[in-house]
mmCIF file of C-alpha atoms and ligand atoms in Angstrom:
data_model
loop_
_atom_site.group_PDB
_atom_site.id
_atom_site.type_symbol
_atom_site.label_atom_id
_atom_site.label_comp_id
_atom_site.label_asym_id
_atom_site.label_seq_id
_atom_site.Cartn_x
_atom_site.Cartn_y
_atom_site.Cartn_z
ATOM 1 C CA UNK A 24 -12.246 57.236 18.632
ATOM 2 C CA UNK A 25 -8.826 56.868 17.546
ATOM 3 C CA UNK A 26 -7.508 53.491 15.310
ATOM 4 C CA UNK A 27 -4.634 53.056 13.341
ATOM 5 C CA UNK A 28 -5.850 54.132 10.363
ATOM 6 C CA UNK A 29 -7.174 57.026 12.359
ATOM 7 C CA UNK A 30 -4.777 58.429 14.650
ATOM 8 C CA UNK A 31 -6.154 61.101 17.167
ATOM 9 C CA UNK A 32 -3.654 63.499 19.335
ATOM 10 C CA UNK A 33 -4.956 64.690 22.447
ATOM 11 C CA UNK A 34 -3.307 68.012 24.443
ATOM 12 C CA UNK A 35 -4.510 67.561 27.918
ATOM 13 C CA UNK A 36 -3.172 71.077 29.831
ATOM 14 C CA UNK A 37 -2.752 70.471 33.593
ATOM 15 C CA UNK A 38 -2.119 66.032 33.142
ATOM 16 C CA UNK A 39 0.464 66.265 35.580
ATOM 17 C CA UNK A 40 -2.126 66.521 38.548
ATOM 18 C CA UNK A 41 -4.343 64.355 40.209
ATOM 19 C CA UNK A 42 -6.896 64.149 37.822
ATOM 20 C CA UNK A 43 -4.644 64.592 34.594
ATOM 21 C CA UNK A 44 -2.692 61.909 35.701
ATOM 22 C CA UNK A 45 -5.876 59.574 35.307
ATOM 23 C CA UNK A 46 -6.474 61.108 31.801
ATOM 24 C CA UNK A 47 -3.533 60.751 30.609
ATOM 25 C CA UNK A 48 -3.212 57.260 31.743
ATOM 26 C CA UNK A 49 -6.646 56.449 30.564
ATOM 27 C CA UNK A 50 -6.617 57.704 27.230
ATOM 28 C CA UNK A 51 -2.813 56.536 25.935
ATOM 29 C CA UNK A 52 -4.444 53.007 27.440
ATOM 30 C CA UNK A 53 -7.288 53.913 24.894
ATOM 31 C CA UNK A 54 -5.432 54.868 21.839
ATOM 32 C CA UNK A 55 -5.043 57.885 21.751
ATOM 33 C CA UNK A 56 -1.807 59.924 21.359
ATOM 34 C CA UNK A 57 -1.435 62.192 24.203
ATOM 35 C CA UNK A 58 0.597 65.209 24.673
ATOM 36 C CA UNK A 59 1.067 66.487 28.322
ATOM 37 C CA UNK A 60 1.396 70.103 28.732
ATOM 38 C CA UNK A 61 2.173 71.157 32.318
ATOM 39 C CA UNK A 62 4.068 73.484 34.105
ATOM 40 C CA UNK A 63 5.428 70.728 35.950
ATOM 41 C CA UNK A 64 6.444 66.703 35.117
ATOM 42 C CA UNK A 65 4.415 63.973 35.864
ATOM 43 C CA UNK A 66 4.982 62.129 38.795
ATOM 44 C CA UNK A 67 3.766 59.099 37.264
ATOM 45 C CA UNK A 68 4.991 59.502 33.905
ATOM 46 C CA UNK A 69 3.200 57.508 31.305
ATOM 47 C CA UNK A 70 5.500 55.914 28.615
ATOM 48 C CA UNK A 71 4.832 56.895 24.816
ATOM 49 C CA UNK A 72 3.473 60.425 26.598
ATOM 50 C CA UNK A 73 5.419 63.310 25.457
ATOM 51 C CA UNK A 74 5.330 66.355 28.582
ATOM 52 C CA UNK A 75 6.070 70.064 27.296
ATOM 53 C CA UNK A 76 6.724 72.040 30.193
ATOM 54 C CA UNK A 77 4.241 75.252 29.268
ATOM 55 C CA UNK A 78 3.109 78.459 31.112
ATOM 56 C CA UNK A 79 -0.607 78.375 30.072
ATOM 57 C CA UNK A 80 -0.650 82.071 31.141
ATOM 58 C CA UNK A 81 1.814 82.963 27.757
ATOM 59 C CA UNK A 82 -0.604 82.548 24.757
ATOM 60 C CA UNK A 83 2.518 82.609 22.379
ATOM 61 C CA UNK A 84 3.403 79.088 24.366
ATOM 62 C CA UNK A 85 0.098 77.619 24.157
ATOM 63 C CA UNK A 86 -0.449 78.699 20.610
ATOM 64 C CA UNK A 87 2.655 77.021 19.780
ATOM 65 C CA UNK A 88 1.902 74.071 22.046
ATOM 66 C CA UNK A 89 -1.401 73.505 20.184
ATOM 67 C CA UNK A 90 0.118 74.102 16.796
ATOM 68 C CA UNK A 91 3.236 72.124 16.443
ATOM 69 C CA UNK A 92 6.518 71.504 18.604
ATOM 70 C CA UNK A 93 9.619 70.776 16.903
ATOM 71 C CA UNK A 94 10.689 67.301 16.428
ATOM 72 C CA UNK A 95 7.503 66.059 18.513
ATOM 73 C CA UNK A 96 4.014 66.768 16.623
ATOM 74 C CA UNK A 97 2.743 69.240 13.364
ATOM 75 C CA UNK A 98 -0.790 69.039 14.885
ATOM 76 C CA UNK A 99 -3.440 68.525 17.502
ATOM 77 C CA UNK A 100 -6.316 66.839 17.011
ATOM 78 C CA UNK A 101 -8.293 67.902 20.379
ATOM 79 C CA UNK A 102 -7.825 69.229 23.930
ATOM 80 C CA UNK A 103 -8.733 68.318 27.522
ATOM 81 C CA UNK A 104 -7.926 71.360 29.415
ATOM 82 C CA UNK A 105 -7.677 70.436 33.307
ATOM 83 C CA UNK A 106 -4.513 73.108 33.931
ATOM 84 C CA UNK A 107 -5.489 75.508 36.807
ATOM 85 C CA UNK A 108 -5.279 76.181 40.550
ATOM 86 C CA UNK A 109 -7.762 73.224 41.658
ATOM 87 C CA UNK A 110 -9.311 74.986 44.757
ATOM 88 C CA UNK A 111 -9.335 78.462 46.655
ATOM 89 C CA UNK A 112 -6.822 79.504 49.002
ATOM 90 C CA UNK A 113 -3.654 78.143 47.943
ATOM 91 C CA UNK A 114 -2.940 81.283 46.782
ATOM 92 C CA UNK A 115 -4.310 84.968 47.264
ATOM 93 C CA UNK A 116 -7.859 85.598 45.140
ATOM 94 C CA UNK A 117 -6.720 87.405 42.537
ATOM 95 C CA UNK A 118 -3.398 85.270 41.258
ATOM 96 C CA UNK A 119 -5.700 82.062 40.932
ATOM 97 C CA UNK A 120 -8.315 84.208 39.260
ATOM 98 C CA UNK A 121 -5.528 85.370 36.678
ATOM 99 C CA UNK A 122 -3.715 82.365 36.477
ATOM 100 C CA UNK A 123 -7.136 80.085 35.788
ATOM 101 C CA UNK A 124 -8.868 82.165 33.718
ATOM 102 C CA UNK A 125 -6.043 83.561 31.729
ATOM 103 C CA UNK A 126 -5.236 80.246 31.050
ATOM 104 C CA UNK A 127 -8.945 79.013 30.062
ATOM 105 C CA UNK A 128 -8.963 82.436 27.870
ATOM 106 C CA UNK A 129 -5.444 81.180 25.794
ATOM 107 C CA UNK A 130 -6.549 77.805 25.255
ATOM 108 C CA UNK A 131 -10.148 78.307 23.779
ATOM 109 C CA UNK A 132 -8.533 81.138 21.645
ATOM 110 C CA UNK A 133 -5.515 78.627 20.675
ATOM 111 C CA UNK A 134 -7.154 75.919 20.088
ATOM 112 C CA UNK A 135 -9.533 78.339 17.720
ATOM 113 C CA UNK A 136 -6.638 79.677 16.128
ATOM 114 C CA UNK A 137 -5.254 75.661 15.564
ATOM 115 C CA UNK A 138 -8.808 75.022 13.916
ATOM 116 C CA UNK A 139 -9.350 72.189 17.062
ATOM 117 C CA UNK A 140 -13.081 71.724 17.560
ATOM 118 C CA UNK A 141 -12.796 69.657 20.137
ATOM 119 C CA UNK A 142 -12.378 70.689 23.462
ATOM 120 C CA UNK A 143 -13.281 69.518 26.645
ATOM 121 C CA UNK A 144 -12.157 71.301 30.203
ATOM 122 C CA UNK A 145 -12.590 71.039 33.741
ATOM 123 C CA UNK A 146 -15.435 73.074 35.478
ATOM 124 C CA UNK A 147 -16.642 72.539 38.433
ATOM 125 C CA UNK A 148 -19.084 71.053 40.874
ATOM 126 C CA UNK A 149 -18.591 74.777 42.754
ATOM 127 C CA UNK A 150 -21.218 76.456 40.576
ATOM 128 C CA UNK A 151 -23.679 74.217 42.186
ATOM 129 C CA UNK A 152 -23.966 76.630 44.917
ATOM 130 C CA UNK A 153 -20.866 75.302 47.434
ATOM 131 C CA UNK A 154 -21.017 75.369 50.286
ATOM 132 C CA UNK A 155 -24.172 75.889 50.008
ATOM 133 C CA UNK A 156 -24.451 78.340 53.016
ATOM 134 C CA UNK A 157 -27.801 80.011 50.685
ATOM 135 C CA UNK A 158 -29.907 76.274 50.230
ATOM 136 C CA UNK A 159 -29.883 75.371 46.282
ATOM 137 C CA UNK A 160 -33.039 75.595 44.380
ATOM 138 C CA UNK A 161 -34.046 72.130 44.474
ATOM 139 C CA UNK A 162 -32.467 68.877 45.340
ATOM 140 C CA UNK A 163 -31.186 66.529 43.345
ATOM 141 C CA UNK A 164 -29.004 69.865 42.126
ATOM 142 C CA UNK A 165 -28.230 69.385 38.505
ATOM 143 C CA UNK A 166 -27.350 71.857 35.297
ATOM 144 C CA UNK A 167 -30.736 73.367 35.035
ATOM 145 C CA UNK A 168 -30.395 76.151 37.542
ATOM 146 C CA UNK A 169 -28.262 79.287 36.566
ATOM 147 C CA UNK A 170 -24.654 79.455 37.719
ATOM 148 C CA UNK A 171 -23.741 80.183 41.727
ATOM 149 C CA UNK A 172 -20.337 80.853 41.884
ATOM 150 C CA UNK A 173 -19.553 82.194 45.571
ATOM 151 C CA UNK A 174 -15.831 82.376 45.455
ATOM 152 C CA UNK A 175 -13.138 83.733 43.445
ATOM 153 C CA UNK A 176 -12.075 80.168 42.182
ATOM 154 C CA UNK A 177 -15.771 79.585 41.406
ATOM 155 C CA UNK A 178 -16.190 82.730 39.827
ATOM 156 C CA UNK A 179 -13.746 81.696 37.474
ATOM 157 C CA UNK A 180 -14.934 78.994 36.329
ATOM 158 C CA UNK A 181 -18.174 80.467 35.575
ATOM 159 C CA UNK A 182 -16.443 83.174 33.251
ATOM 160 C CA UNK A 183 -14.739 79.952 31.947
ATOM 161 C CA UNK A 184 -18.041 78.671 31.457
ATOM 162 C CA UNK A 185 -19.633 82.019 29.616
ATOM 163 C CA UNK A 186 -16.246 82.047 27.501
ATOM 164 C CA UNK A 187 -17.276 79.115 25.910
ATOM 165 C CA UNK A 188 -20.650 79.805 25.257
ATOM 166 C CA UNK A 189 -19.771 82.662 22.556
ATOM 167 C CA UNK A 190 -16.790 80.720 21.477
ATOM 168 C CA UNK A 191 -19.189 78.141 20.299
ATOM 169 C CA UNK A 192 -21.927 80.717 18.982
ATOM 170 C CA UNK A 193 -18.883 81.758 17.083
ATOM 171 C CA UNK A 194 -18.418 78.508 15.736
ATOM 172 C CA UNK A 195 -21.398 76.203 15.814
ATOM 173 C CA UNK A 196 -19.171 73.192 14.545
ATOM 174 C CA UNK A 197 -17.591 73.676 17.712
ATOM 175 C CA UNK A 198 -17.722 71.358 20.461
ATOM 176 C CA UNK A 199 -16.638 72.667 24.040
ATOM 177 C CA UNK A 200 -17.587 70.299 27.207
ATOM 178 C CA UNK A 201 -17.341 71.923 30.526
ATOM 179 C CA UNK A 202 -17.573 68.778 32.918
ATOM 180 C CA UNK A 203 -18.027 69.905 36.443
ATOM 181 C CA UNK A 204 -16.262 67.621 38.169
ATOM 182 C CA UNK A 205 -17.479 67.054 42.138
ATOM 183 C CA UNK A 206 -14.209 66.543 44.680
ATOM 184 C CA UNK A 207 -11.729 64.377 42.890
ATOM 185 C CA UNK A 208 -10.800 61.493 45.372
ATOM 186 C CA UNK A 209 -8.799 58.121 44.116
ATOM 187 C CA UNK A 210 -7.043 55.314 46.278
ATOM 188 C CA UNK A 211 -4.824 57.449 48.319
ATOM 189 C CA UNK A 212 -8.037 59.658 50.022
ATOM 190 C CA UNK A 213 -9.848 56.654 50.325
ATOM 191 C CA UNK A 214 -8.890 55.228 54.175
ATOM 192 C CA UNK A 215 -10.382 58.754 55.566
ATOM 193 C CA UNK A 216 -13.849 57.589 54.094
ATOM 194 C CA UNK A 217 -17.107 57.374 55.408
ATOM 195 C CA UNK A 218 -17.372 61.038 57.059
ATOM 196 C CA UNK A 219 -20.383 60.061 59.348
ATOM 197 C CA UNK A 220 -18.565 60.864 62.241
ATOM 198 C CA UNK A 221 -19.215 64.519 61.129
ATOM 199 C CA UNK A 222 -21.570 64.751 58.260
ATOM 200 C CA UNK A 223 -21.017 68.534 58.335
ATOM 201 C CA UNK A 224 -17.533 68.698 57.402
ATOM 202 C CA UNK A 225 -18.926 67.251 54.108
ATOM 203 C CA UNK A 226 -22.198 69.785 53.428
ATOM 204 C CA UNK A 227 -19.879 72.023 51.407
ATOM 205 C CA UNK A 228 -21.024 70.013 48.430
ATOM 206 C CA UNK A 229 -23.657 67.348 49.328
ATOM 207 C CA UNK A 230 -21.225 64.493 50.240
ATOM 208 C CA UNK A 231 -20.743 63.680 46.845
ATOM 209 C CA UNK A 232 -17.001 63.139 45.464
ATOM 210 C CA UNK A 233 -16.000 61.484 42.186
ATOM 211 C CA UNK A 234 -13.040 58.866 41.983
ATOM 212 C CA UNK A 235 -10.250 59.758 39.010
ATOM 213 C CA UNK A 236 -10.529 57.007 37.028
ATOM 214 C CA UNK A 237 -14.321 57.817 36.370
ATOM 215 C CA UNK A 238 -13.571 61.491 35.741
ATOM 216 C CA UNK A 239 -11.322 60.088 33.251
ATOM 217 C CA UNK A 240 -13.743 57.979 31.643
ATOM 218 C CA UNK A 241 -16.094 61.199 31.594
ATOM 219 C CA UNK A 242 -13.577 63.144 29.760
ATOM 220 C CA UNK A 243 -12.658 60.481 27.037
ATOM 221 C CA UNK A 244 -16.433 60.213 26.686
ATOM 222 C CA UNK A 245 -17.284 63.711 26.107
ATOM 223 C CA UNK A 246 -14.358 63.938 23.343
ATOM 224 C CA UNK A 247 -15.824 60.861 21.698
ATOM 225 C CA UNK A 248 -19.296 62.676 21.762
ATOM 226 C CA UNK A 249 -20.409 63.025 18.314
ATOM 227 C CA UNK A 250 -22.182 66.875 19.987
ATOM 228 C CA UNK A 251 -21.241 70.280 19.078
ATOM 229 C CA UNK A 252 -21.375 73.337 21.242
ATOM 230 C CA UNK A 253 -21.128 74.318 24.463
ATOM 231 C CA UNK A 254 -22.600 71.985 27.268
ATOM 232 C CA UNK A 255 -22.096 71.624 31.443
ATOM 233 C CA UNK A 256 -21.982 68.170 32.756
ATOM 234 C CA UNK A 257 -22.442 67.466 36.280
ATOM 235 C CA UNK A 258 -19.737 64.671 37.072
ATOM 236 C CA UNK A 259 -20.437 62.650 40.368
ATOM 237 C CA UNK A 260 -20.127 59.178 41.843
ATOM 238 C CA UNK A 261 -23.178 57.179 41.769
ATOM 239 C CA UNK A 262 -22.792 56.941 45.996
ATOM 240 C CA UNK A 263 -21.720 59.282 48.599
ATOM 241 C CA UNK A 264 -19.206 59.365 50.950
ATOM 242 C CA UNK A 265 -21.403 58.503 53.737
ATOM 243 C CA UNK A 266 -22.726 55.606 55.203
ATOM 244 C CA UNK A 267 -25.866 57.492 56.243
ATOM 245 C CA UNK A 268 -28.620 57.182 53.897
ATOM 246 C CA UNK A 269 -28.977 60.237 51.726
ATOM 247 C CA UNK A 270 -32.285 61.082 52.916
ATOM 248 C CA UNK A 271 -31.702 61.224 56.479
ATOM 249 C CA UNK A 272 -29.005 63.968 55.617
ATOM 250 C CA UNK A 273 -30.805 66.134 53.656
ATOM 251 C CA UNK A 274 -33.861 65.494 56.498
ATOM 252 C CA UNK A 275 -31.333 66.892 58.932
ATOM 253 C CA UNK A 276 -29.094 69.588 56.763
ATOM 254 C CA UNK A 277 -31.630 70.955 53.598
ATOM 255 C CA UNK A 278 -35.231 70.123 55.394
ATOM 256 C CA UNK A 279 -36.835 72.966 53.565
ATOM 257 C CA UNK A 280 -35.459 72.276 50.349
ATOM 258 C CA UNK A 281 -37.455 71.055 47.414
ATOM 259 C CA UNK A 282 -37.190 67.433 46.445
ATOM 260 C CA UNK A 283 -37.225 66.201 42.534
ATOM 261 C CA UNK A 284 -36.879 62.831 42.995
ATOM 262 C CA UNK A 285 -37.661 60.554 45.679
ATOM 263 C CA UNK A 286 -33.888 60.164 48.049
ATOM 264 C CA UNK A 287 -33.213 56.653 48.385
ATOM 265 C CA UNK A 288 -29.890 54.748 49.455
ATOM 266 C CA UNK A 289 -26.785 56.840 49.781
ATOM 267 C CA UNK A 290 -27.288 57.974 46.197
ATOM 268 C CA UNK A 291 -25.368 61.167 45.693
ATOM 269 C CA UNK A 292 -27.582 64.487 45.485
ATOM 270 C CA UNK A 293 -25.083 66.060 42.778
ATOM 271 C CA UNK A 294 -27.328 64.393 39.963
ATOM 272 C CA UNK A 295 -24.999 63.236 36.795
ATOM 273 C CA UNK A 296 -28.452 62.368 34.898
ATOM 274 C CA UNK A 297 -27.556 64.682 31.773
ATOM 275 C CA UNK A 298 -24.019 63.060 31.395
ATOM 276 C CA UNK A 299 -25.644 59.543 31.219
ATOM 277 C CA UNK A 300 -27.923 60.504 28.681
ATOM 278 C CA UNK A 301 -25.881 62.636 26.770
ATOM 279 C CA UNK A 302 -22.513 60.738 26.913
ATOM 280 C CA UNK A 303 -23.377 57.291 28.021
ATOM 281 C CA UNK A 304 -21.442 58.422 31.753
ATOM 282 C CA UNK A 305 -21.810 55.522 33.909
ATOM 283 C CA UNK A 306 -19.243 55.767 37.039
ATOM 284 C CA UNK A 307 -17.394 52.725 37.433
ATOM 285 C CA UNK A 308 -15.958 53.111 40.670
ATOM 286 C CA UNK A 309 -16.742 53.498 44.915
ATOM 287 C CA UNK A 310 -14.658 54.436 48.000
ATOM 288 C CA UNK A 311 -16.989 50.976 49.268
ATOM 289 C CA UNK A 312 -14.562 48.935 47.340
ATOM 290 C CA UNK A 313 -11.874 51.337 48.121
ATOM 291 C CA UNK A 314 -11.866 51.927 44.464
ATOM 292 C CA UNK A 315 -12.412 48.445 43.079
ATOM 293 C CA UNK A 316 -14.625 48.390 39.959
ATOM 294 C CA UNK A 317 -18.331 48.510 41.042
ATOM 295 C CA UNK A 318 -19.372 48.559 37.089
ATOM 296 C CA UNK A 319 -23.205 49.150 36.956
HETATM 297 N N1 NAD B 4 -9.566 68.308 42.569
HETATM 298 C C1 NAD B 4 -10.896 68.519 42.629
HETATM 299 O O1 NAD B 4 -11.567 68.118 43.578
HETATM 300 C C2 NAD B 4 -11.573 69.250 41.469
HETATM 301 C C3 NAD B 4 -12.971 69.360 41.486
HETATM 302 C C4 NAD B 4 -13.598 70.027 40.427
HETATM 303 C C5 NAD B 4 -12.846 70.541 39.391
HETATM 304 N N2 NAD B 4 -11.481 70.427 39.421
HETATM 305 C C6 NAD B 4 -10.713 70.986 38.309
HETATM 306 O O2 NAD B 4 -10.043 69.910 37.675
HETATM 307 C C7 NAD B 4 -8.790 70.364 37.142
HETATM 308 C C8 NAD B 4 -7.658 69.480 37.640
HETATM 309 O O3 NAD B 4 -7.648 69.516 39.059
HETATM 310 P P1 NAD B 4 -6.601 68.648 39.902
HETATM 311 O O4 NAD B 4 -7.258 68.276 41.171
HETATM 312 O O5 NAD B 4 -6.002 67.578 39.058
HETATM 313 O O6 NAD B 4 -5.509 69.761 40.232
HETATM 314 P P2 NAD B 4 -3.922 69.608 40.363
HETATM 315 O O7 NAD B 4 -3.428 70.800 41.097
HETATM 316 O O8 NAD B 4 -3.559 68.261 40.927
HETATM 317 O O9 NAD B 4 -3.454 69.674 38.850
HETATM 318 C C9 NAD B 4 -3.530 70.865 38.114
HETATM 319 C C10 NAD B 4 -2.320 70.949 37.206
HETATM 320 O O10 NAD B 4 -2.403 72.181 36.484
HETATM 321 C C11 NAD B 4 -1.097 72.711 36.349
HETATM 322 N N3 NAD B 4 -1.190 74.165 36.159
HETATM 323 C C12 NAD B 4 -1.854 75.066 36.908
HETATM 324 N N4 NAD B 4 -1.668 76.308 36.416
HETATM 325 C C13 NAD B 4 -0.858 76.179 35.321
HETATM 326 C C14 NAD B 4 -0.287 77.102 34.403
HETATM 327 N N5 NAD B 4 -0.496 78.416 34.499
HETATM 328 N N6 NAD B 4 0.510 76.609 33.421
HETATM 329 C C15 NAD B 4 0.741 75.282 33.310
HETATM 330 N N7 NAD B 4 0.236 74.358 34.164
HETATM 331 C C16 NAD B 4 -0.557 74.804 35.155
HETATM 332 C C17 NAD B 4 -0.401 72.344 37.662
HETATM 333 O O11 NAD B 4 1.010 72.327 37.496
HETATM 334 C C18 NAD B 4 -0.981 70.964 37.954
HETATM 335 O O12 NAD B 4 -0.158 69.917 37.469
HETATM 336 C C19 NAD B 4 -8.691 71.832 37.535
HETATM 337 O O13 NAD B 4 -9.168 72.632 36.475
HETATM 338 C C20 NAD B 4 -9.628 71.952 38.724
HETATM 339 O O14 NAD B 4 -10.116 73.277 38.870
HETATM 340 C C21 NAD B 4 -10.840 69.773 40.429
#
């Protein structure tokens, strides 16, 4: 937790998107000193936030970028790594394959190289299973199971995921946080909510979503995490984005699924159990409110 006595600079790759803008915002609003490294500007440029334009792709500019940058910073003291394509087919297969796990690759090995033991990244709620056209194991789905990646995109993120696993058995001082973040929504997204009118365009991944602001409160928690090594977080609002109660959909779309815990309400079936108890993750925010603070 940064102070003034204790200063604490943050690289978040990627906090010129949708949810690095609510990172960056979150933590320069919490102290911290933030450097934005992007391959694009913010739209919503935060003041006090230096942006580097960088190709994460070119380990020579993310070495650098993690290192120090003439006349801005001689150090980093942690990274949030959220730079990458965000879903599959905005481009072909094998360019967002390079592009997001070249990119993963150069920042773990940078920020090893920069002596930075503190890195937290976006995974993703994909490993899960989505869409889900094979049933998951057991519902509520959670970390437990081993990894389903059934795209490119998702494949990636699973290699991300193995990547850190030896960087940390490398270094067991190391802390690396993959938070797999369920479909990013914030105010904007919010007037197309409840899907009831067609619960199936929603099965892809259990009608859960997660709003920005609370998967920015998920990533300043897991760098304030006093953990090391590599972990997987399942990051989800505590509601869906139904009306419907939870139970009737999973009646009607997983009826031969196992059930761990008894459905109730339209509480989401993307469980976030292990980043409560781990990292104190309590989402602070609903679609219900269109995005007003629900704080429970
Ligand atoms: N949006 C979602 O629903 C969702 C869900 C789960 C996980 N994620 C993950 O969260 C992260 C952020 O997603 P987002 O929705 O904010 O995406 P976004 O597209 O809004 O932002 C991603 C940012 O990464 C930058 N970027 C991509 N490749 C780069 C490169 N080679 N060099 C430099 N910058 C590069 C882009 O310029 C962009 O600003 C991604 O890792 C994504 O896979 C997103």
């Amino acid at each position: 937790m940064p102070s003034p006595e204790n200063p604490v600079r943050v690289a978040v790759t990627g906090g010129s998107g949708k949810l690095g803008r609510a990172v960056v915002r979150d933590l320069a609003e919490h102290g911290y000193d933030v450097v934005l490294l992007d391959r694009i500007p913010s739209p919503e440029p935060v003041p006090g936030v230096q942006f580097t334009r960088v190709d994460l792709t070119d380990f020579g500019q993310v070495l650098q970028s993690l290192t120090a940058i003439d006349d801005r910073y001689d150090h980093v003291d942690a990274v949030v790594h959220l730079g990458a394509i965000p879903a599959p087919g905005q481009v072909p297969n094998a360019a967002l394959f390079t592009n997001n796990v070249t990119s993963s690759y150069n920042v773990f090995a940078a920020a090893k190289a920069a002596g930075i033991r503190n890195v937290v990244w976006a995974s993703s709620e994909t490993l899960l299973g989505l869409p889900f056209e094979v049933d998951p194991p057991y519902i509520p789905v959670d970390e437990k199971y081993a990894v389903r990646p059934e795209s490119s995109y998702s494949l990636g993120k699973a290699v991300d995921e193995e990547m850190a696993r030896h960087f940390t058995r490398w270094d067991p001082q190391l802390k690396m946080f993959g938070l797999r973040f369920s479909n990013v929504m914030d105010d904007g997204d919010y007037g197309a909510f409840p899907f009831d009118d067609d619960a199936a365009s929603r099965s892809f991944n259990l009608w859960s979503y997660i709003d920005a602001r609370d998967g920015a409160l998920a990533v300043r928690l897991a760098l304030e995490s006093d953990l090391t090594g590599f972990e997987a977080f399942v990051i989800a609002a505590s509601d869906t984005v139904m009306t419907t109660d939870t139970a009737v959909l999973a009646e009607e779309f997983l009826p031969h699924v196992e059930r761990r815990a008894s459905i109730e309400g339209t509480m989401p079936l993307l469980s976030s159990d292990k980043a409560r108890d781990l990292l104190g993750f309590v989402p602070q925010f609903s679609w219900r409110g269109w995005g007003e603070r629900v704080g429970r």
